[in-house]
Short mmCIF file of C-alpha atoms in Angstrom, two decimals:
data_model
loop_
_atom_site.label_atom_id
_atom_site.label_comp_id
_atom_site.label_asym_id
_atom_site.label_seq_id
_atom_site.Cartn_x
_atom_site.Cartn_y
_atom_site.Cartn_z
CA MET A 44 86.67 -72.17 94.56
CA ARG A 45 83.07 -72.99 95.48
CA ASN A 46 81.17 -73.23 98.75
CA LYS A 47 83.51 -71.10 100.84
CA LEU A 48 80.91 -70.12 103.42
CA THR A 49 79.55 -72.04 106.39
CA ALA A 50 76.52 -71.38 108.55
CA VAL A 51 78.79 -70.64 111.51
CA ALA A 52 80.93 -68.21 109.51
CA ILE A 53 77.86 -66.36 108.33
CA LYS A 54 76.60 -66.05 111.91
CA ASN A 55 79.89 -64.84 113.33
CA THR A 56 80.99 -62.52 110.53
CA GLY A 57 80.15 -58.85 110.71
CA ASP A 58 78.51 -56.69 108.09
CA GLY A 59 79.90 -56.79 104.58
CA LYS A 60 80.02 -58.77 101.38
CA LEU A 61 80.67 -62.50 101.84
CA GLN A 62 81.66 -64.60 98.84
CA ASP A 63 80.65 -68.24 98.56
CA GLY A 64 82.09 -68.74 95.10
CA ALA A 65 80.76 -69.39 91.57
CA GLY A 66 79.00 -66.03 91.62
CA LEU A 67 77.09 -66.42 94.91
CA TYR A 68 77.42 -63.56 97.43
CA LEU A 69 75.78 -62.64 100.70
CA ILE A 70 75.42 -58.94 101.42
CA LYS A 71 75.18 -58.95 105.19
CA LYS A 72 73.90 -56.06 107.24
CA ALA A 73 73.04 -56.12 110.95
CA ASP A 74 71.30 -59.42 111.66
CA ASN A 75 70.04 -59.91 108.15
CA GLY A 76 71.38 -60.19 104.63
CA ARG A 77 70.45 -60.82 101.04
CA TRP A 78 71.74 -63.33 98.54
CA ILE A 79 72.81 -62.27 95.06
CA PHE A 80 74.04 -64.15 92.03
CA ARG A 81 76.53 -62.41 89.75
CA TYR A 82 77.07 -63.66 86.23
CA GLN A 83 78.27 -62.59 82.83
CA LEU A 84 76.42 -63.24 79.57
CA ASN A 85 77.25 -61.85 76.15
CA LYS A 86 80.01 -59.73 77.72
CA ARG A 87 77.46 -58.14 80.03
CA ARG A 88 77.73 -58.38 83.82
CA ARG A 89 74.45 -58.71 85.72
CA GLU A 90 73.36 -59.18 89.31
CA MET A 91 70.29 -61.18 90.35
CA GLY A 92 68.65 -61.30 93.77
CA LEU A 93 68.00 -64.73 95.25
CA GLY A 94 66.17 -63.73 98.43
CA SER A 95 66.96 -62.71 101.99
CA LEU A 96 68.97 -64.63 104.57
CA ASP A 97 65.88 -64.87 106.76
CA THR A 98 63.99 -66.92 104.20
CA VAL A 99 66.70 -68.52 102.07
CA SER A 100 69.27 -70.81 103.72
CA LEU A 101 72.84 -71.22 102.52
CA ALA A 102 72.00 -74.59 100.99
CA ALA A 103 68.93 -73.17 99.21
CA ALA A 104 70.96 -70.21 97.91
CA ARG A 105 73.59 -72.57 96.46
CA LYS A 106 70.88 -74.68 94.81
CA SER A 107 69.32 -71.59 93.27
CA ARG A 108 72.73 -70.36 92.09
CA ASP A 109 73.47 -73.68 90.42
CA LYS A 110 70.08 -73.66 88.64
CA TRP A 111 70.57 -70.19 87.20
CA ALA A 112 74.26 -70.82 86.42
CA ALA A 113 73.19 -73.79 84.30
CA MET A 114 70.93 -71.48 82.29
CA VAL A 115 73.79 -69.02 81.77
CA SER A 116 75.86 -71.87 80.34
CA GLN A 117 73.03 -72.48 77.86
CA GLY A 118 72.96 -68.82 76.81
CA VAL A 119 69.76 -67.99 78.73
CA ASP A 120 69.67 -64.84 80.81
CA PRO A 121 68.41 -65.78 84.32
CA ILE A 122 66.83 -62.36 84.97
CA ASP A 123 64.85 -62.49 81.73
CA GLU A 124 63.82 -66.08 82.38
CA LYS A 125 62.72 -65.31 85.93
CA ARG A 126 60.64 -62.40 84.67
CA ARG A 127 59.04 -64.63 82.04
CA ILE A 128 58.15 -67.25 84.65
CA GLU A 129 56.67 -64.61 86.94
CA ASP A 130 54.63 -63.13 84.07
CA GLU A 131 53.25 -66.55 83.20
CA ALA A 132 52.33 -67.14 86.83
CA GLU A 133 50.59 -63.76 86.97
CA LYS A 134 48.63 -64.56 83.83
CA GLU A 135 47.56 -67.86 85.36
CA ARG A 136 46.46 -66.15 88.56
CA SER A 137 44.68 -63.46 86.58
CA PHE A 138 42.74 -66.00 84.54
CA SER A 139 41.68 -68.06 87.55
CA ASN A 140 40.56 -65.07 89.61
CA PRO A 141 41.07 -61.83 87.65
CA THR A 142 40.37 -58.37 88.88
CA PHE A 143 37.29 -56.66 87.49
CA SER A 144 39.54 -54.56 85.30
CA GLN A 145 41.30 -57.63 83.91
CA LEU A 146 38.02 -59.45 83.30
CA THR A 147 36.63 -56.39 81.51
CA GLN A 148 39.57 -56.50 79.10
CA ILE A 149 39.22 -60.27 78.58
CA VAL A 150 35.50 -59.97 77.78
CA PHE A 151 36.06 -56.93 75.55
CA GLU A 152 38.69 -58.78 73.53
CA ALA A 153 36.22 -61.64 73.06
CA LYS A 154 33.43 -59.31 71.93
CA LYS A 155 35.16 -56.59 69.96
CA ALA A 156 35.11 -58.37 66.60
CA GLY A 157 31.33 -58.03 66.64
CA LEU A 158 31.32 -54.39 67.72
CA ARG A 159 31.30 -51.36 65.47
CA ARG A 160 34.92 -50.58 64.54
CA GLU A 161 35.83 -53.26 67.11
CA GLY A 162 34.35 -51.20 69.95
CA ILE A 163 36.65 -48.23 69.42
CA ALA A 164 34.17 -45.97 67.67
CA GLY A 165 31.57 -46.45 70.40
CA ARG A 166 34.17 -46.58 73.16
CA TRP A 167 32.56 -49.73 74.55
CA THR A 168 34.58 -49.75 77.74
CA SER A 169 34.35 -46.00 78.34
CA PRO A 170 31.49 -46.06 80.93
CA LEU A 171 33.44 -48.63 82.94
CA ASP A 172 36.83 -46.97 82.51
CA VAL A 173 35.52 -43.62 83.73
CA HIS A 174 33.02 -44.51 86.46
CA ILE A 175 33.48 -48.12 87.62
CA ILE A 176 37.03 -49.36 87.24
CA PRO A 177 38.59 -46.49 89.27
CA LEU A 178 36.46 -47.68 92.22
CA ILE A 179 36.37 -51.48 91.95
CA GLY A 180 38.70 -52.28 89.06
CA GLN A 181 41.45 -53.74 91.26
CA LYS A 182 39.12 -55.99 93.23
CA ALA A 183 39.13 -59.69 92.36
CA VAL A 184 35.81 -60.58 90.76
CA SER A 185 35.24 -63.21 93.43
CA ASP A 186 35.37 -60.46 96.08
CA ILE A 187 32.95 -58.07 94.39
CA THR A 188 29.56 -57.78 96.08
CA VAL A 189 26.25 -56.17 95.21
CA LEU A 190 27.08 -53.26 97.49
CA HIS A 191 30.33 -52.62 95.62
CA LEU A 192 28.36 -52.30 92.38
CA LYS A 193 25.67 -50.16 93.99
CA ASP A 194 28.19 -47.78 95.56
CA ALA A 195 30.11 -47.44 92.29
CA LEU A 196 26.97 -46.58 90.31
CA ALA A 197 25.28 -44.39 92.93
CA PRO A 198 27.11 -41.10 92.13
CA ILE A 199 25.87 -41.15 88.51
CA TRP A 200 22.56 -43.00 88.88
CA LYS A 201 20.46 -39.82 88.84
CA LYS A 202 22.88 -37.19 87.57
CA LYS A 203 24.01 -39.18 84.53
CA HIS A 204 21.40 -41.88 84.30
CA VAL A 205 21.96 -42.78 80.64
CA THR A 206 25.67 -43.28 81.31
CA ALA A 207 24.88 -45.23 84.48
CA GLN A 208 22.61 -47.59 82.53
CA LYS A 209 25.34 -48.14 79.95
CA ALA A 210 27.81 -48.91 82.72
CA LEU A 211 25.32 -51.30 84.36
CA ASN A 212 24.75 -53.14 81.09
CA ARG A 213 28.50 -53.47 80.56
CA ILE A 214 28.86 -54.83 84.10
CA ARG A 215 26.24 -57.48 83.30
CA ILE A 216 28.09 -58.49 80.15
CA VAL A 217 31.45 -58.64 81.93
CA LEU A 218 30.12 -60.74 84.83
CA ARG A 219 28.21 -62.97 82.44
CA GLY A 220 31.41 -63.55 80.52
CA GLY A 221 33.20 -64.38 83.76
CA LYS A 222 30.56 -66.93 84.70
CA ARG A 223 30.93 -68.61 81.31
CA MET A 224 34.65 -68.85 81.99
CA GLY A 225 33.88 -70.71 85.20
CA LEU A 226 34.86 -67.85 87.49
CA ASN A 227 33.29 -67.24 90.85
CA CYS A 228 31.07 -64.29 89.92
CA ASP A 229 27.33 -63.72 89.68
CA PRO A 230 25.83 -61.65 86.81
CA ASP A 231 22.57 -61.36 88.78
CA MET A 232 24.35 -58.95 91.13
CA ALA A 233 23.90 -56.28 88.45
CA ASP A 234 20.11 -56.66 88.62
CA THR A 235 20.15 -56.56 92.41
CA ALA A 236 22.32 -53.43 92.39
CA GLU A 237 19.85 -51.79 90.01
CA TYR A 238 17.00 -52.65 92.38
CA LEU A 239 18.88 -51.18 95.35
CA LEU A 240 19.66 -47.98 93.45
CA GLY A 241 15.93 -47.34 93.16
CA GLU A 242 13.55 -46.35 90.40
CA HIS A 243 14.56 -43.50 88.19
CA ILE A 244 12.27 -42.07 85.56
CA HIS A 245 14.42 -40.66 82.82
CA VAL A 246 12.80 -38.20 80.45
CA SER A 247 14.90 -38.13 77.33
CA GLU A 248 15.34 -34.82 75.59
CA PRO A 249 15.37 -35.16 71.80
CA ILE A 250 18.21 -33.61 69.84
CA LYS A 251 17.19 -30.13 68.76
CA ALA A 252 16.35 -30.02 65.09
CA THR A 253 16.06 -27.01 62.84
CA PRO A 254 12.48 -26.75 61.52
CA TRP A 255 12.52 -27.80 57.87
CA GLN A 256 11.00 -24.47 56.88
CA GLU A 257 14.18 -22.74 58.17
CA ILE A 258 16.68 -25.05 56.46
CA PRO A 259 17.07 -22.94 53.28
CA GLU A 260 17.92 -19.86 55.34
CA LEU A 261 20.46 -21.81 57.42
CA PHE A 262 21.99 -23.38 54.31
CA LYS A 263 22.52 -19.94 52.81
CA ALA A 264 24.01 -18.59 56.05
CA LEU A 265 26.59 -21.40 56.03
CA GLU A 266 27.89 -20.47 52.58
CA GLY A 267 31.55 -19.40 52.53
CA ARG A 268 32.21 -20.02 56.23
CA GLY A 269 34.94 -22.63 55.88
CA VAL A 270 35.34 -26.39 56.11
CA ALA A 271 32.99 -26.96 59.06
CA ALA A 272 30.21 -24.99 57.38
CA ALA A 273 30.72 -26.92 54.14
CA CYS A 274 30.45 -30.18 56.07
CA LEU A 275 27.21 -29.00 57.65
CA GLN A 276 25.83 -28.15 54.21
CA PHE A 277 26.85 -31.61 53.00
CA MET A 278 25.05 -33.16 55.97
CA ILE A 279 21.91 -31.23 55.13
CA LEU A 280 22.00 -32.25 51.47
CA THR A 281 22.71 -35.95 52.10
CA ALA A 282 20.85 -36.54 55.41
CA VAL A 283 23.79 -38.73 56.51
CA ARG A 284 24.89 -38.83 60.14
CA SER A 285 27.76 -36.73 61.45
CA ASN A 286 30.22 -39.62 61.70
CA GLY A 287 29.66 -40.59 58.09
CA CYS A 288 30.08 -37.05 56.75
CA ARG A 289 32.99 -35.95 58.92
CA GLY A 290 35.05 -38.93 57.78
CA ALA A 291 34.06 -38.68 54.12
CA GLN A 292 36.93 -39.29 51.70
CA PHE A 293 37.29 -38.48 48.02
CA SER A 294 38.04 -42.15 47.29
CA GLU A 295 34.50 -43.01 48.44
CA ILE A 296 32.90 -40.95 45.66
CA GLU A 297 31.96 -42.98 42.58
CA GLY A 298 30.53 -40.65 39.96
CA ASP A 299 27.43 -39.13 41.52
CA THR A 300 27.21 -41.73 44.29
CA TRP A 301 28.93 -41.72 47.66
CA ILE A 302 29.69 -45.15 49.16
CA VAL A 303 29.79 -44.76 52.95
CA PRO A 304 31.81 -47.63 54.51
CA ALA A 305 29.99 -49.88 56.97
CA ASP A 306 32.26 -48.90 59.84
CA ARG A 307 30.93 -45.33 59.70
CA MET A 308 27.30 -46.34 59.41
CA LYS A 309 24.81 -46.94 62.20
CA GLY A 310 21.61 -48.91 62.08
CA ARG A 311 22.23 -50.83 58.86
CA VAL A 312 21.20 -54.49 58.86
CA GLY A 313 24.01 -56.41 60.53
CA LYS A 314 26.08 -53.21 60.60
CA THR A 315 28.27 -54.77 57.93
CA HIS A 316 26.93 -53.11 54.78
CA ASP A 317 28.34 -50.14 52.92
CA PHE A 318 25.64 -47.57 52.14
CA ALA A 319 25.20 -45.90 48.75
CA VAL A 320 24.16 -42.25 48.96
CA PRO A 321 22.98 -40.47 45.79
CA LEU A 322 24.65 -37.08 45.58
CA ASN A 323 22.56 -34.23 44.27
CA GLN A 324 24.18 -31.41 42.29
CA PRO A 325 24.83 -29.05 45.24
CA ALA A 326 26.49 -31.88 47.16
CA LEU A 327 28.71 -32.71 44.20
CA LEU A 328 29.64 -29.05 43.92
CA ILE A 329 30.74 -29.03 47.57
CA VAL A 330 32.94 -32.10 46.94
CA GLU A 331 34.47 -30.35 43.94
CA LYS A 332 35.21 -27.17 45.91
CA MET A 333 36.72 -29.09 48.84
CA ALA A 334 39.16 -30.87 46.53
CA THR A 335 41.26 -27.69 46.58
CA PHE A 336 41.80 -28.07 50.37
CA SER A 337 42.60 -31.76 50.78
CA GLU A 338 43.59 -34.91 48.91
CA VAL A 339 42.12 -37.53 51.27
CA PHE A 340 39.37 -36.21 53.54
CA ILE A 341 36.68 -34.09 51.95
CA PHE A 342 36.32 -32.14 55.19
CA PRO A 343 39.79 -32.23 56.79
CA GLY A 344 40.33 -31.38 60.44
CA THR A 345 42.84 -28.76 61.49
CA ALA A 346 44.20 -30.44 64.64
CA THR A 347 44.42 -33.99 63.27
CA LYS A 348 45.03 -35.78 59.99
CA ASN A 349 41.48 -37.13 60.09
CA GLY A 350 38.15 -35.58 59.25
CA ILE A 351 36.77 -32.51 60.97
CA SER A 352 35.55 -32.80 64.56
CA ASP A 353 32.03 -32.71 65.96
CA THR A 354 33.12 -29.76 68.09
CA ALA A 355 33.95 -27.70 65.00
CA LEU A 356 30.50 -28.36 63.56
CA ALA A 357 28.73 -27.40 66.77
CA LYS A 358 30.86 -24.26 67.12
CA THR A 359 29.88 -23.09 63.64
CA LEU A 360 26.18 -23.45 64.45
CA ASN A 361 26.68 -21.66 67.75
CA VAL A 362 28.33 -18.70 66.01
CA LEU A 363 25.26 -18.45 63.77
CA GLY A 364 22.98 -18.63 66.79
CA GLU A 365 21.38 -21.82 65.47
CA ALA A 366 19.84 -23.97 68.21
CA GLY A 367 19.45 -27.04 66.01
CA ARG A 368 22.22 -29.61 66.11
CA PRO A 369 23.92 -31.44 63.22
CA HIS A 370 22.14 -34.74 63.88
CA GLY A 371 18.85 -32.83 63.83
CA PHE A 372 19.22 -32.23 60.09
CA ARG A 373 18.01 -35.79 59.59
CA THR A 374 14.85 -34.93 61.49
CA SER A 375 14.43 -31.79 59.40
CA PHE A 376 14.68 -33.86 56.22
CA ARG A 377 12.33 -36.60 57.40
CA THR A 378 9.70 -34.11 58.58
CA TRP A 379 9.90 -32.27 55.25
CA VAL A 380 9.24 -35.54 53.43
CA GLN A 381 6.30 -36.36 55.67
CA ASP A 382 4.70 -32.92 55.67
CA ASN A 383 4.98 -32.55 51.90
CA GLU A 384 4.36 -36.20 50.97
CA THR A 385 7.50 -36.05 48.86
CA ALA A 386 8.24 -39.79 48.88
CA THR A 387 6.89 -43.09 50.12
CA TYR A 388 7.65 -44.30 53.61
CA ASP A 389 10.11 -46.95 52.38
CA VAL A 390 12.07 -44.49 50.25
CA ALA A 391 12.26 -41.89 53.02
CA GLU A 392 13.37 -44.41 55.65
CA THR A 393 15.91 -46.00 53.33
CA ALA A 394 17.34 -42.55 52.61
CA LEU A 395 18.09 -42.34 56.35
CA ALA A 396 19.56 -45.87 56.35
CA HIS A 397 16.74 -47.05 58.62
CA ARG A 398 15.38 -50.57 58.58
CA THR A 399 11.96 -51.06 57.07
CA GLY A 400 9.65 -54.04 57.43
CA ASN A 401 10.24 -57.15 59.53
CA ALA A 402 13.03 -59.65 59.09
CA ILE A 403 11.05 -61.80 56.64
CA GLU A 404 10.08 -58.80 54.51
CA ARG A 405 13.68 -57.59 54.46
CA SER A 406 14.94 -61.00 53.38
CA TYR A 407 12.91 -60.65 50.16
CA ALA A 408 12.99 -56.88 49.60
CA ARG A 409 16.71 -56.28 49.28
CA SER A 410 16.69 -53.22 47.01
CA ASP A 411 18.37 -50.07 48.33
CA LEU A 412 15.88 -47.99 46.26
CA LEU A 413 18.80 -45.94 44.95
CA ASP A 414 16.99 -44.59 41.86
CA GLN A 415 13.98 -43.48 43.89
CA ARG A 416 16.22 -41.97 46.52
CA ARG A 417 18.13 -40.08 43.84
CA ILE A 418 14.92 -38.35 42.76
CA LEU A 419 14.01 -37.60 46.39
CA MET A 420 17.42 -36.09 47.18
CA GLU A 421 17.26 -33.89 44.07
CA LYS A 422 13.88 -32.59 45.25
CA TRP A 423 15.38 -31.97 48.69
CA ALA A 424 18.31 -30.08 47.14
CA ARG A 425 15.94 -27.86 45.17
CA PHE A 426 14.12 -26.99 48.37
CA VAL A 427 17.29 -26.48 50.42
CA THR A 428 19.00 -24.23 47.89
CA GLY A 429 15.85 -22.50 46.64
CA GLU A 430 16.96 -23.11 43.08
CA SER A 431 15.12 -24.59 40.13
CA ALA A 432 16.73 -27.70 38.69
CA ALA A 433 15.75 -30.56 36.48
CA ILE A 434 14.82 -33.78 38.22
CA VAL A 435 15.96 -37.04 36.70
CA ASP A 436 13.25 -39.68 36.55
CA LEU A 437 13.73 -43.42 36.70
CA GLN A 438 14.38 -43.65 32.97
CA GLY A 439 17.01 -40.89 33.09
CA ARG A 440 14.81 -38.31 31.33
CA ALA A 441 14.85 -34.68 32.44
CA THR A 442 11.53 -33.46 33.75
CA LYS A 443 10.38 -30.01 34.67
CA PRO A 444 10.28 -29.14 38.36
#
């Protein structure tokens, strides 16, 4: 039987469960109550709230029950359907006036294809996630003011200025993306916030580099000290950045050449090119020795299944009392080339995967100078190891050192 209840009966009946029929119930308590719809689908009994007696009349409750009952008859679960409708409505609200956190994610998703390793390697959102979103992330972008941005950046503006500038630049990009979407936000607020934060003269401190004259002694001290030390030696011999060396895999070695994938390179034109690195004899020997420890990564990490960590490299240098840092090996190499006039500018810069010349010059000069770099890196290896070795010239002939 349907429609058992009346408005008068509801008013005069005490607390308890009142049944209207066809799955509609009123759970009454004191002067209020709540409507529920009970149904069974796929042999599963479920109970769905339809609102309170204060806001939903008997007639409205019956209409709602009939709507959801019709879905049950079609095999649709009302609770799941209601959740889907609410999620769609939330997405619509979020897109029309998202929070700063939501807009950050929308803009990041639009940009990540053009970022290195889709923004994961550089942790593109990290400055915002750590310093900005905890403070203003839940504010709708239309409500954010210049003062909100200023106050969020103020704690790190002088103490962590480089990080603050990164966060400010990300804010600009996010607000600019919002404006392009037609949202009520102003990217110029980032510039105004920067003005209000005041001038800050940041004196950058270069990464400490081991003087090239001390590299042979350091290389020798690293011998036999484990995976991290071997990785540091490999970095010295190849002049490749930490990220490229730490993630090096045996599958990337082709004869006496190491092909570093584009996603572990920095500074290459377009950041989409693999980079060929000529491996001198000591570097090849390290690869051969490390093959007894791992099948995938040349320098495997102990805590993860990936390559060794930056922390492990730094710790090894600290134990040796070496002030220079891993990235500084590139400076050591480049200074050695310059001081000893070991190679031309183009060869030395290409060995470091740096751009040379302007865009027009690069469009014509597309050689990676691999043969010249191979000679240079053999010379470097002879210096680093202190050993005499034949150098291979461009025609493949052995020459005396």
